[in-house]
Short mmCIF file of C-alpha atoms and ligand atoms in Angstrom, two decimals:
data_model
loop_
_atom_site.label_atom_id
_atom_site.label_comp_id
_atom_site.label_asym_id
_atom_site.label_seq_id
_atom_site.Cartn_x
_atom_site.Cartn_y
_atom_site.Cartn_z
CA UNK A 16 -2.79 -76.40 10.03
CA UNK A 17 -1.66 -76.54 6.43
CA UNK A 18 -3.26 -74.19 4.10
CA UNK A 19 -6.83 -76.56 2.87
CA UNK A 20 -7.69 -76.11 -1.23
CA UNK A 21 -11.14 -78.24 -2.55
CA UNK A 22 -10.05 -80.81 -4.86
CA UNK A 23 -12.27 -82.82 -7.39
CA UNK A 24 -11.77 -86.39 -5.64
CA UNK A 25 -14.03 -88.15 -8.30
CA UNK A 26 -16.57 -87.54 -10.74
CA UNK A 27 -19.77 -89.47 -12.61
CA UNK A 28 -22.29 -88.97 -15.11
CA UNK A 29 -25.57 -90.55 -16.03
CA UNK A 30 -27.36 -89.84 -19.31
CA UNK A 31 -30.51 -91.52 -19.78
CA UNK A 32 -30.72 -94.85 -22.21
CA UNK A 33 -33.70 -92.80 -24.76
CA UNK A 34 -31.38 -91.36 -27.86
CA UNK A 35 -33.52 -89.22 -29.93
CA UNK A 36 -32.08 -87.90 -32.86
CA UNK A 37 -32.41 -85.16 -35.31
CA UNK A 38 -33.98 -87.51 -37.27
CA UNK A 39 -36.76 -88.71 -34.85
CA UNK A 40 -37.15 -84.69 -34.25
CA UNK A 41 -37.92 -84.33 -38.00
CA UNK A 42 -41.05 -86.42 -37.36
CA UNK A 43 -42.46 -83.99 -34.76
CA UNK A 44 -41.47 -80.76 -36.29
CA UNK A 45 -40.75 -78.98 -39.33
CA UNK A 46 -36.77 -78.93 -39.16
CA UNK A 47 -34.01 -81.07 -40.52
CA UNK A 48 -30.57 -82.65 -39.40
CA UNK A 49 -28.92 -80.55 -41.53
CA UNK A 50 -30.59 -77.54 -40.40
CA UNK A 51 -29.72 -78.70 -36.72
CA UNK A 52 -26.44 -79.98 -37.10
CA UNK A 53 -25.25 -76.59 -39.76
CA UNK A 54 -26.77 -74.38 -37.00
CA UNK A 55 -26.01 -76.39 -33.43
CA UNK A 56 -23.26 -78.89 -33.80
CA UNK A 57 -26.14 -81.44 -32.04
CA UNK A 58 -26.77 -84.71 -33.88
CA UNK A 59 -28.61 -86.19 -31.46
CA UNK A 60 -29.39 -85.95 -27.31
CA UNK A 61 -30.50 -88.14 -24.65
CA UNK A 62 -34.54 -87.99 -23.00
CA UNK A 63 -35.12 -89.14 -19.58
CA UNK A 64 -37.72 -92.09 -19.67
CA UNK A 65 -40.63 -93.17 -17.78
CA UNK A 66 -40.00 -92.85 -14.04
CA UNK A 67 -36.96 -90.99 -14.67
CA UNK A 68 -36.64 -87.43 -13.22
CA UNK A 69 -34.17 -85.02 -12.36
CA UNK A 70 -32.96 -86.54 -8.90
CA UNK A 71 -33.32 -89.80 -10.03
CA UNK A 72 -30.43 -89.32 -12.86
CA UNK A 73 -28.56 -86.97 -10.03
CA UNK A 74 -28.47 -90.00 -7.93
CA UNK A 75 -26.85 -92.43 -10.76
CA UNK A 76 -24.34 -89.50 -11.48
CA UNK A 77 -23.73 -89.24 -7.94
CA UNK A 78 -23.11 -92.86 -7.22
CA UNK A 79 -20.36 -92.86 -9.48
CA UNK A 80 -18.43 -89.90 -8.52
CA UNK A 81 -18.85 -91.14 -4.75
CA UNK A 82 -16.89 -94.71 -5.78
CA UNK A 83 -14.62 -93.33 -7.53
CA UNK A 84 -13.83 -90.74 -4.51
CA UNK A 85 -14.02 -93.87 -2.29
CA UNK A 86 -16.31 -91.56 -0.61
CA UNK A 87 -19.35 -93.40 1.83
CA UNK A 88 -21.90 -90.87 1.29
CA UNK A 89 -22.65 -90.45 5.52
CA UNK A 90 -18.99 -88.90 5.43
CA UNK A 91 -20.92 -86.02 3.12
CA UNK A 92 -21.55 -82.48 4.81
CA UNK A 93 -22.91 -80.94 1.74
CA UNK A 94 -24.90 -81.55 -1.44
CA UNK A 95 -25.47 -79.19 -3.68
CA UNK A 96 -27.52 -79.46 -6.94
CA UNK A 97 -27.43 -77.32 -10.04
CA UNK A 98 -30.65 -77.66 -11.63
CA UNK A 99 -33.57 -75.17 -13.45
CA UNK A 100 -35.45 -78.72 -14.11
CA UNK A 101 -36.15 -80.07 -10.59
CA UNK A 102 -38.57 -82.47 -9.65
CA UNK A 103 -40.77 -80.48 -7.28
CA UNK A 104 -40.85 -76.37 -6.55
CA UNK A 105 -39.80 -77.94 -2.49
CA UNK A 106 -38.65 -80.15 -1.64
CA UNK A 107 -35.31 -79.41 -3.12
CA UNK A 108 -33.96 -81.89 -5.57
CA UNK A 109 -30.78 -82.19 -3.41
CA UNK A 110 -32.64 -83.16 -0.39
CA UNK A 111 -34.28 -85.99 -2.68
CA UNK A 112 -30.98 -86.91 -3.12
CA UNK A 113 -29.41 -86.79 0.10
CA UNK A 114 -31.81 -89.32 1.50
CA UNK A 115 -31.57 -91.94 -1.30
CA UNK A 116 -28.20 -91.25 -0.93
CA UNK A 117 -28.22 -92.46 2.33
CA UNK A 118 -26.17 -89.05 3.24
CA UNK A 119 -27.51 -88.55 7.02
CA UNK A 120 -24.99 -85.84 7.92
CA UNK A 121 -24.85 -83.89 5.06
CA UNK A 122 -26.78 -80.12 4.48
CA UNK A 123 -28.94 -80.70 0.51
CA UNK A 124 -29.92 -77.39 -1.02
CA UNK A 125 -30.61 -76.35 -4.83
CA UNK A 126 -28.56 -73.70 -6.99
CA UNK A 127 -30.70 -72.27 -9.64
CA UNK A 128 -28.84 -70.40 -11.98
CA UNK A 129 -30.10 -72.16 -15.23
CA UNK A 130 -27.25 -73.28 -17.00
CA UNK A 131 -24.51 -71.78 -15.17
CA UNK A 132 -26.08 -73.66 -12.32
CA UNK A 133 -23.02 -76.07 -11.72
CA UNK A 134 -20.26 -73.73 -11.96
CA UNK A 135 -22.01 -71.48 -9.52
CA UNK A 136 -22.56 -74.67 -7.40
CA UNK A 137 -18.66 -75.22 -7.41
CA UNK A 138 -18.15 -71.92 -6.69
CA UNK A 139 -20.71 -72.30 -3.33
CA UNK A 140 -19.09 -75.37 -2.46
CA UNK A 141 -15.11 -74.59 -3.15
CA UNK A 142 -15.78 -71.15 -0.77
CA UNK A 143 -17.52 -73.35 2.12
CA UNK A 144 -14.52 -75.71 1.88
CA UNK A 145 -12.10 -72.64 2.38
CA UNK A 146 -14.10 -71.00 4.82
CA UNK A 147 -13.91 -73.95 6.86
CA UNK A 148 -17.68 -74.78 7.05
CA UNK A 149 -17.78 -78.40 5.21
CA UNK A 150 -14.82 -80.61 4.45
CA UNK A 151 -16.57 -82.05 1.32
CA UNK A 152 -19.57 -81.50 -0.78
CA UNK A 153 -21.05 -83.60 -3.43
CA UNK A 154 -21.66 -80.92 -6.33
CA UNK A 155 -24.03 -82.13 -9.19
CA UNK A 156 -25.40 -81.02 -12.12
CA UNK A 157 -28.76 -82.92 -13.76
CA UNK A 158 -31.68 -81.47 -15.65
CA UNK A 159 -34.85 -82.94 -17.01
CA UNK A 160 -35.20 -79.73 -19.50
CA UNK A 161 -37.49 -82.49 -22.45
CA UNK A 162 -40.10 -82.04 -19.73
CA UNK A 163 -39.92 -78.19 -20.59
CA UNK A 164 -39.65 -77.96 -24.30
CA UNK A 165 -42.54 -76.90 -26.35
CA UNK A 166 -42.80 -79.87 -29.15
CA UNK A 167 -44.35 -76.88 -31.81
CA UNK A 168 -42.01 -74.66 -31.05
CA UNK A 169 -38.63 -75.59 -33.97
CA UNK A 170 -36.36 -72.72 -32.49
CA UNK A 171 -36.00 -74.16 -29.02
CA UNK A 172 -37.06 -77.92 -28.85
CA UNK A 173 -34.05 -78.89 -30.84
CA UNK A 174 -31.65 -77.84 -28.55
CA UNK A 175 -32.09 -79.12 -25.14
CA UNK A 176 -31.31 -83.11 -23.51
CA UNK A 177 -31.40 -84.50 -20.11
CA UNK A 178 -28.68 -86.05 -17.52
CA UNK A 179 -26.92 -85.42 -15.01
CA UNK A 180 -23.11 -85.46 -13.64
CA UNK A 181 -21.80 -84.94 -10.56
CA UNK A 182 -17.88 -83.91 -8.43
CA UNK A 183 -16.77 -84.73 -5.35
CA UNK A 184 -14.89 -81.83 -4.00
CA UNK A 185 -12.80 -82.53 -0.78
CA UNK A 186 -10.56 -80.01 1.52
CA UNK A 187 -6.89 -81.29 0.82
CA UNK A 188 -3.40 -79.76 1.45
CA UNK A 189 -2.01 -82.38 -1.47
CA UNK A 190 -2.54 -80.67 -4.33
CA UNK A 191 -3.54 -76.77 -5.81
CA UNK A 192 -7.40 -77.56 -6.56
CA UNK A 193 -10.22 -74.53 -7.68
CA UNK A 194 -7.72 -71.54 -7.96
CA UNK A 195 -10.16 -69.02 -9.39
CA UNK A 196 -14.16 -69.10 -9.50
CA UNK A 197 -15.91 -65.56 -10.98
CA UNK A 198 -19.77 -65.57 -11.35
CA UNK A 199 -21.81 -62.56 -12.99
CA UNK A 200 -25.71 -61.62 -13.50
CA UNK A 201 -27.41 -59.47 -15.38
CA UNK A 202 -31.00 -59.79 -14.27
CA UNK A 203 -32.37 -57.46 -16.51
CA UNK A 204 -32.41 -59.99 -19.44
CA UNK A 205 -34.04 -62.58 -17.81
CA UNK A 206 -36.97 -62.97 -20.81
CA UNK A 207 -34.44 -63.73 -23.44
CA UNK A 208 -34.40 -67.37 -22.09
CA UNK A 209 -37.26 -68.04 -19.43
CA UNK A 210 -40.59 -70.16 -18.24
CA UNK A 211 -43.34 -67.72 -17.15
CA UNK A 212 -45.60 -69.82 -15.59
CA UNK A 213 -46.30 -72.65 -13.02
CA UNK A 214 -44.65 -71.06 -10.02
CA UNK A 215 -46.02 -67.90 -7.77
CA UNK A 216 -46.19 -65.00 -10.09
CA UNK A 217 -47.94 -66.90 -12.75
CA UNK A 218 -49.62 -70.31 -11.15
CA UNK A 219 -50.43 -73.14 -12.77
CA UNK A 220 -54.28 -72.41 -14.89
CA UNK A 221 -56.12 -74.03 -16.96
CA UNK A 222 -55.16 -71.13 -19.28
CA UNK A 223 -51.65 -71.07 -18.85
CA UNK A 224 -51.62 -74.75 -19.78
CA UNK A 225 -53.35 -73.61 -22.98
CA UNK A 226 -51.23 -71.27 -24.13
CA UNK A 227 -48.47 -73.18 -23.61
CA UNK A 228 -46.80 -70.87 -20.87
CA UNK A 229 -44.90 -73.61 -18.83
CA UNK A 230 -42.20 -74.58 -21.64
CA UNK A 231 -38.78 -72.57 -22.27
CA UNK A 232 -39.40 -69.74 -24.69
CA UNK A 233 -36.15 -68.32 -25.87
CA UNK A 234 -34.91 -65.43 -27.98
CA UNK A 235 -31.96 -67.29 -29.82
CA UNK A 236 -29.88 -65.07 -31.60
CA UNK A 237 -30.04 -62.43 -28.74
CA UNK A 238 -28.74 -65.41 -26.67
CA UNK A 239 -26.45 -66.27 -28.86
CA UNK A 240 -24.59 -62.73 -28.94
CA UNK A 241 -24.40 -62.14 -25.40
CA UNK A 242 -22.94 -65.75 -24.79
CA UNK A 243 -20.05 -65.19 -26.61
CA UNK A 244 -19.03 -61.95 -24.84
CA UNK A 245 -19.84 -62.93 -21.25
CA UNK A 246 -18.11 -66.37 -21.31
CA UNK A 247 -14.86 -64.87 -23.11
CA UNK A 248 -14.79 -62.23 -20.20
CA UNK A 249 -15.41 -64.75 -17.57
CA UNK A 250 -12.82 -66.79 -18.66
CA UNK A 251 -10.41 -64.21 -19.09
CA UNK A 252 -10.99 -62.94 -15.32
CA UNK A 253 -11.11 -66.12 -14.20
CA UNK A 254 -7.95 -66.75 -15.79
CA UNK A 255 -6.38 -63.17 -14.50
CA UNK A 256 -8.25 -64.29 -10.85
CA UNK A 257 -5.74 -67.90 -11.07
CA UNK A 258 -2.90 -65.77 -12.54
CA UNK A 259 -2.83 -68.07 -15.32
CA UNK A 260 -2.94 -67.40 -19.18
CA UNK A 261 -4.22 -69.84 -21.76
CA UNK A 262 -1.15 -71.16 -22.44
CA UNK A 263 -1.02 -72.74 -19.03
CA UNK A 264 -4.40 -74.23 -19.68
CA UNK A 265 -4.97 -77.79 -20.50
CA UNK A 266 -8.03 -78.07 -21.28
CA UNK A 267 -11.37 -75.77 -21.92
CA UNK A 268 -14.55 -77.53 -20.99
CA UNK A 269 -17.28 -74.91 -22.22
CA UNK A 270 -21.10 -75.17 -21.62
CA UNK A 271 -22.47 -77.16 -24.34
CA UNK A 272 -24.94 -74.89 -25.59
CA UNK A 273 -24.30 -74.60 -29.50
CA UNK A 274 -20.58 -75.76 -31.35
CA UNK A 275 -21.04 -71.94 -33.33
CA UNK A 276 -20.33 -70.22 -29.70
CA UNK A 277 -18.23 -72.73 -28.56
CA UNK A 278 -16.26 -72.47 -31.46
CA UNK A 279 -16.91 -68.46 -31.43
CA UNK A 280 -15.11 -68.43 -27.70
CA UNK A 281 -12.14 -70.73 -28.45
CA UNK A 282 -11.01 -68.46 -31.23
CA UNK A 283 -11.41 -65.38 -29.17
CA UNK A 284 -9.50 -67.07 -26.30
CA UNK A 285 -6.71 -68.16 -28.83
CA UNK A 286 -7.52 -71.75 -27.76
CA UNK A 287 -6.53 -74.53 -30.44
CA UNK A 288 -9.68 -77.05 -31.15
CA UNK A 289 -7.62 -79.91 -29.69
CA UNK A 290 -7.52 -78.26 -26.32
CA UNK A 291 -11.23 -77.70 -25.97
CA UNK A 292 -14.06 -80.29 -24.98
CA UNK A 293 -17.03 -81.29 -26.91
CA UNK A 294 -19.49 -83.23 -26.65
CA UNK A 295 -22.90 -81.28 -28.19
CA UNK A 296 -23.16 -83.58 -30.83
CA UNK A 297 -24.22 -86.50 -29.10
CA UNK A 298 -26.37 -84.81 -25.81
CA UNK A 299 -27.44 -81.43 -27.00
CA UNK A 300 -27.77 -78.75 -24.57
CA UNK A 301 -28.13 -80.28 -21.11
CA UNK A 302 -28.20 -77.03 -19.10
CA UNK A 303 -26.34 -76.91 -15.76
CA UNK A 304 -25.67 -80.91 -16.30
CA UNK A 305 -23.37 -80.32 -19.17
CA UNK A 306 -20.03 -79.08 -17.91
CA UNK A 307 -20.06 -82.04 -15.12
CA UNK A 308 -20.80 -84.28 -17.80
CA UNK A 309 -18.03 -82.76 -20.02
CA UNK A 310 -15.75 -83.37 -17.06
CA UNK A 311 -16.61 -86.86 -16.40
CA UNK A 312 -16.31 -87.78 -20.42
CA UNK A 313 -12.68 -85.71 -20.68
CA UNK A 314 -11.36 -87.98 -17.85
CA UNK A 315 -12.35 -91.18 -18.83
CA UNK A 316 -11.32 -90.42 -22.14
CA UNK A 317 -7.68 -89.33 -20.61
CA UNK A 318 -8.01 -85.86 -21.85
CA UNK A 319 -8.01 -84.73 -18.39
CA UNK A 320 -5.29 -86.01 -16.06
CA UNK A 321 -4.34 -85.14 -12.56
CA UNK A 322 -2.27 -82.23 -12.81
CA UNK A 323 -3.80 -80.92 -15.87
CA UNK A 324 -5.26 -76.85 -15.58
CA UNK A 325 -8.80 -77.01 -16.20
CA UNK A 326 -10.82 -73.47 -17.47
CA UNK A 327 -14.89 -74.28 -16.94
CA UNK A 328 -16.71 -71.36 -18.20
CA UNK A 329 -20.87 -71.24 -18.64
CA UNK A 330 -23.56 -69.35 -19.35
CA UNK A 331 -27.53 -69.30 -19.40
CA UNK A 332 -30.66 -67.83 -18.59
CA UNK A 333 -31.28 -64.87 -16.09
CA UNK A 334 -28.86 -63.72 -17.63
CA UNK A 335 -25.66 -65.44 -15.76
CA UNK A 336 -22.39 -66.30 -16.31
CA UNK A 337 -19.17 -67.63 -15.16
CA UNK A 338 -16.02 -69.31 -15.27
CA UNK A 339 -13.32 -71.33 -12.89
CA UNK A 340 -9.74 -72.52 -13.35
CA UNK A 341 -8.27 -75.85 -11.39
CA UNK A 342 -5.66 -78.57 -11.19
CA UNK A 343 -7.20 -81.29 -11.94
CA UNK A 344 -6.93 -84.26 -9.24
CA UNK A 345 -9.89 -86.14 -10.07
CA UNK A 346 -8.37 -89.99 -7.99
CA UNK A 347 -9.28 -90.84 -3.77
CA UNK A 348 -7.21 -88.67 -1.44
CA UNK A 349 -4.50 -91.10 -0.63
CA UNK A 350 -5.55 -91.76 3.04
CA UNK A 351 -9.18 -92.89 1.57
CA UNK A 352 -8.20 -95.65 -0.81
CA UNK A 353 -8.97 -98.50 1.80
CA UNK A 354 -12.82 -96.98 1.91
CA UNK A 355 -13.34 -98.66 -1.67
CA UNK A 356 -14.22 -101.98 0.14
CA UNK A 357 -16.66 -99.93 2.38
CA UNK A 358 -17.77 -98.92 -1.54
CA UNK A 359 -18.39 -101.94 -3.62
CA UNK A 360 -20.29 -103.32 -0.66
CA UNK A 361 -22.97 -100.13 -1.04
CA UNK A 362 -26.35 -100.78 -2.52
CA UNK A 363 -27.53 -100.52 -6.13
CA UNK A 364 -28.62 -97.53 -7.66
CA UNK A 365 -32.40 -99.00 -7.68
CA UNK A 366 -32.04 -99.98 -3.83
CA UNK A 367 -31.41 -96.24 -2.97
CA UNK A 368 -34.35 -94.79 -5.55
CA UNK A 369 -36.23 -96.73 -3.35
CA UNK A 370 -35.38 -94.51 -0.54
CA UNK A 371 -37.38 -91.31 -1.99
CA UNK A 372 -41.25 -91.57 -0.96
CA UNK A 373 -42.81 -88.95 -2.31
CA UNK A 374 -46.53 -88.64 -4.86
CA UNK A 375 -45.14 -89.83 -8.34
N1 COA B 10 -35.35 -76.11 -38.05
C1 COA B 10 -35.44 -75.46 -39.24
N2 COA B 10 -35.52 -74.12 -39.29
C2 COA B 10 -35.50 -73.44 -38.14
C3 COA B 10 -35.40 -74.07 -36.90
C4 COA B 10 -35.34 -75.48 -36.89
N3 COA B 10 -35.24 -76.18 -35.75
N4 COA B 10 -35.40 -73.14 -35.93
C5 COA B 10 -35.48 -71.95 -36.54
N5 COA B 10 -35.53 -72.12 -37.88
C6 COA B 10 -35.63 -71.11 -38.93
C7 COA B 10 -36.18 -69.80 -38.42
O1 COA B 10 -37.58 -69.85 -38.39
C8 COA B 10 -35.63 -68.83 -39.42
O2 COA B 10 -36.43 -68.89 -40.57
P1 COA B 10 -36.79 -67.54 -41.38
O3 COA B 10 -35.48 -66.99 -41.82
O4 COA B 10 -37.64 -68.05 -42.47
O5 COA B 10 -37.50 -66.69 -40.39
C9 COA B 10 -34.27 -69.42 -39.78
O6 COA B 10 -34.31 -70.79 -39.37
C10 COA B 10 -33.11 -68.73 -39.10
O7 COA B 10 -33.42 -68.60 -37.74
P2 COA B 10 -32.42 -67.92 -36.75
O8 COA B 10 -33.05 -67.85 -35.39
O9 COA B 10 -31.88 -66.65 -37.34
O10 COA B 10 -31.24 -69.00 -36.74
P3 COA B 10 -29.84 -68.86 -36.05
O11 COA B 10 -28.78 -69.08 -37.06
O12 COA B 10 -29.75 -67.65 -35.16
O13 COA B 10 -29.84 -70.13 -35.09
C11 COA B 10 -30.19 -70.82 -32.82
C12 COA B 10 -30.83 -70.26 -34.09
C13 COA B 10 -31.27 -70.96 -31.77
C14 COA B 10 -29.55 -72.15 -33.13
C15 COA B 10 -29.09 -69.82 -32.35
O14 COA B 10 -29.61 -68.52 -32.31
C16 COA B 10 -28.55 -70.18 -31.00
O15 COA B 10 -27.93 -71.19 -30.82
N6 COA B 10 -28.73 -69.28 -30.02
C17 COA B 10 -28.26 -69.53 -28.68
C18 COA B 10 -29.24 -70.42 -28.00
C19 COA B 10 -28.67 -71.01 -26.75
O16 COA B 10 -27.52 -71.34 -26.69
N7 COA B 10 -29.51 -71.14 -25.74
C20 COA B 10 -29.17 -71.78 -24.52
C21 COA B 10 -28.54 -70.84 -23.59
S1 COA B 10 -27.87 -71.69 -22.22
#
């Protein structure tokens, strides 16, 4: 048998319809657009609304990047979601969206790796495809981090919106696919960017709701430093891993986590601006969503075209951080593009939330 690689087949994103903007954040705490947009690059970012949750936007992101894979979701064997936001401690988010999904076959589980959730989800999901144990997975990325953020607290609830965006990743011998994927932890700085309570160590109180101990509490600046050395080294060994340079890159697609560090990793990397992706300005830090959604905006604004070189590289809380290099494929295998009738005859989005019966 020819040698397999995991190829992006399609992609999707969903961000929800609320826009809140610096603006409407001035209202509820003492900051400014200027301050926000000087500091952050973010003008404005997207909240999930009433009844919408984590899985819920998964699933829209999910739909997408399934039609435009001409993938039925009961061919799936794996879906994997990226999240530090999910709907409930268990089940897992991905098994919430399995079943609306309608994906009977496929294995669901959660990555939590805060925001460098996706890339370690690829990462999962590329090495299952090569080691033979799935021929596809549905890899997603969606966060409902508004529900987290501390509305009196100016350094963090600035920075953080909701969505969710989603790959399909396929075993194919047509084309190159994920050529490198490196992923690094460093657990002992886990309280420069964590939530103490509401799990097992610290359970939900009375007094823990008092003192505010289930939103994000972050150390910015400390952050801030350590991002911009451990995504420049991830990159470069995930770019020594492909046996690529930047030259042969296309395109960066970052973590969206502040334009400063963005900007702070391109010039390090000797990237020009016009070969790296952003999009902070208009959906704020969306955690392990953002890099899917990144991907899905760069393609259907034709800055990323099969046969392009892709370099994803994230960071985020615990501490983590890596990086990943592919040709870009991004269209149906070839021997899938009758399925699309199969596709368009699927139900609506609403039809499959419908599936998921579980305490709102
Ligand atoms: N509006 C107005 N002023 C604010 C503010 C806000 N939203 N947030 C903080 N400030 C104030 C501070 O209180 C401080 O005031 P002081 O000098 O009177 O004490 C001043 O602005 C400077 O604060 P500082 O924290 O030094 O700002 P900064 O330039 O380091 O920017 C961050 C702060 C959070 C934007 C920046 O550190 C950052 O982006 N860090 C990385 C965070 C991140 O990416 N996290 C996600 C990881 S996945």
């Amino acid at each position: 048998m020819a040698k397999q690689n995991a190829v992006v087949t399609g992609y999707g994103f969903y961000a929800p319809p609320r826009v809140v903007t610096n603006h409407d954040l001035e209202k509820m705490v003492d900051t400014s657009d200027e301050w926000i947009s000087s500091r952050t690059g973010i003008k404005e970012r997207h909240f999930a609304g009433d009844g919408e949750t984590t899985s819920t936007m998964a699933v829209r992101a999910a739909k997408a990047a399934l039609e435009r894979a001409h993938m039925r979701a009961q061919d799936l064997d794996l879906v994997i979601v990226g999240t530090c936001s999910p709907d409930y401690l268990f089940p897992a988010t991905a098994c919430l969206v399995q079943s609306a999904l309608g994906a009977e076959r496929a294995g669901a589980f959660d990555v939590e790796a805060a925001c460098t959730s996706f890339v370690s989800a690829l990462a999962l999901a590329n090495g299952m495809i090569l080691g033979g144990m799935a021929r596809n997975a549905l890899v997603i990325g969606a966060e409902t981090l508004s529900r987290l953020l501390d509305f009196k607290d100016r350094t963090t609830c600035v920075l953080f919106g909701d969505g969710a965006g989603a790959v399909v990743l396929e075993a194919s011998n047509a084309s190159v696919g994920i050529e490198s994927a490196v992923l690094h932890a460093d657990g002992s700085k886990g309280e420069l960017l964590y939530v103490q309570a509401g799990a097992t160590k610290m359970p939900a109180s009375k007094e823990t709701v008092e003192q505010g101990l289930h939103f994000i509490r972050m150390q910015g600046g400390e952050v801030f430093k350590l991002a911009v050395k451990s995504m420049c080294d991830a990159a470069e060994e995930a770019l020594a891993e492909a046996g690529v340079t930047t030259e042969d890159i296309d395109i960066l697609i970052p973590h969206q986590a502040n334009v400063r560090i963005i900007d702070a990793v391109a010039r390090r990397l000797h990237f020009p601006p016009e070969k790296v992706f952003v999009n902070i300005q208009r959906y704020g830090n969306t955690s392990a969503a953002s890099i899917p959604i990144a991907i899905a905006e760069a393609a259907d604004q034709g800055r990323l075209k099969k046969g392009d070189r892709v370099l994803l590289v994230a960071f985020g809380g615990g501490f983590t951080w890596g990086a990943s290099v592919m040709e870009w494929w991004g269209v149906p295998i070839p021997d899938r593009r009758e399925k699309s009738i199969v596709d368009r005859a699927a139900r609506t989005v609403d039809d499959l939330l419908d599936r998921v019966r579980l305490p709102s």
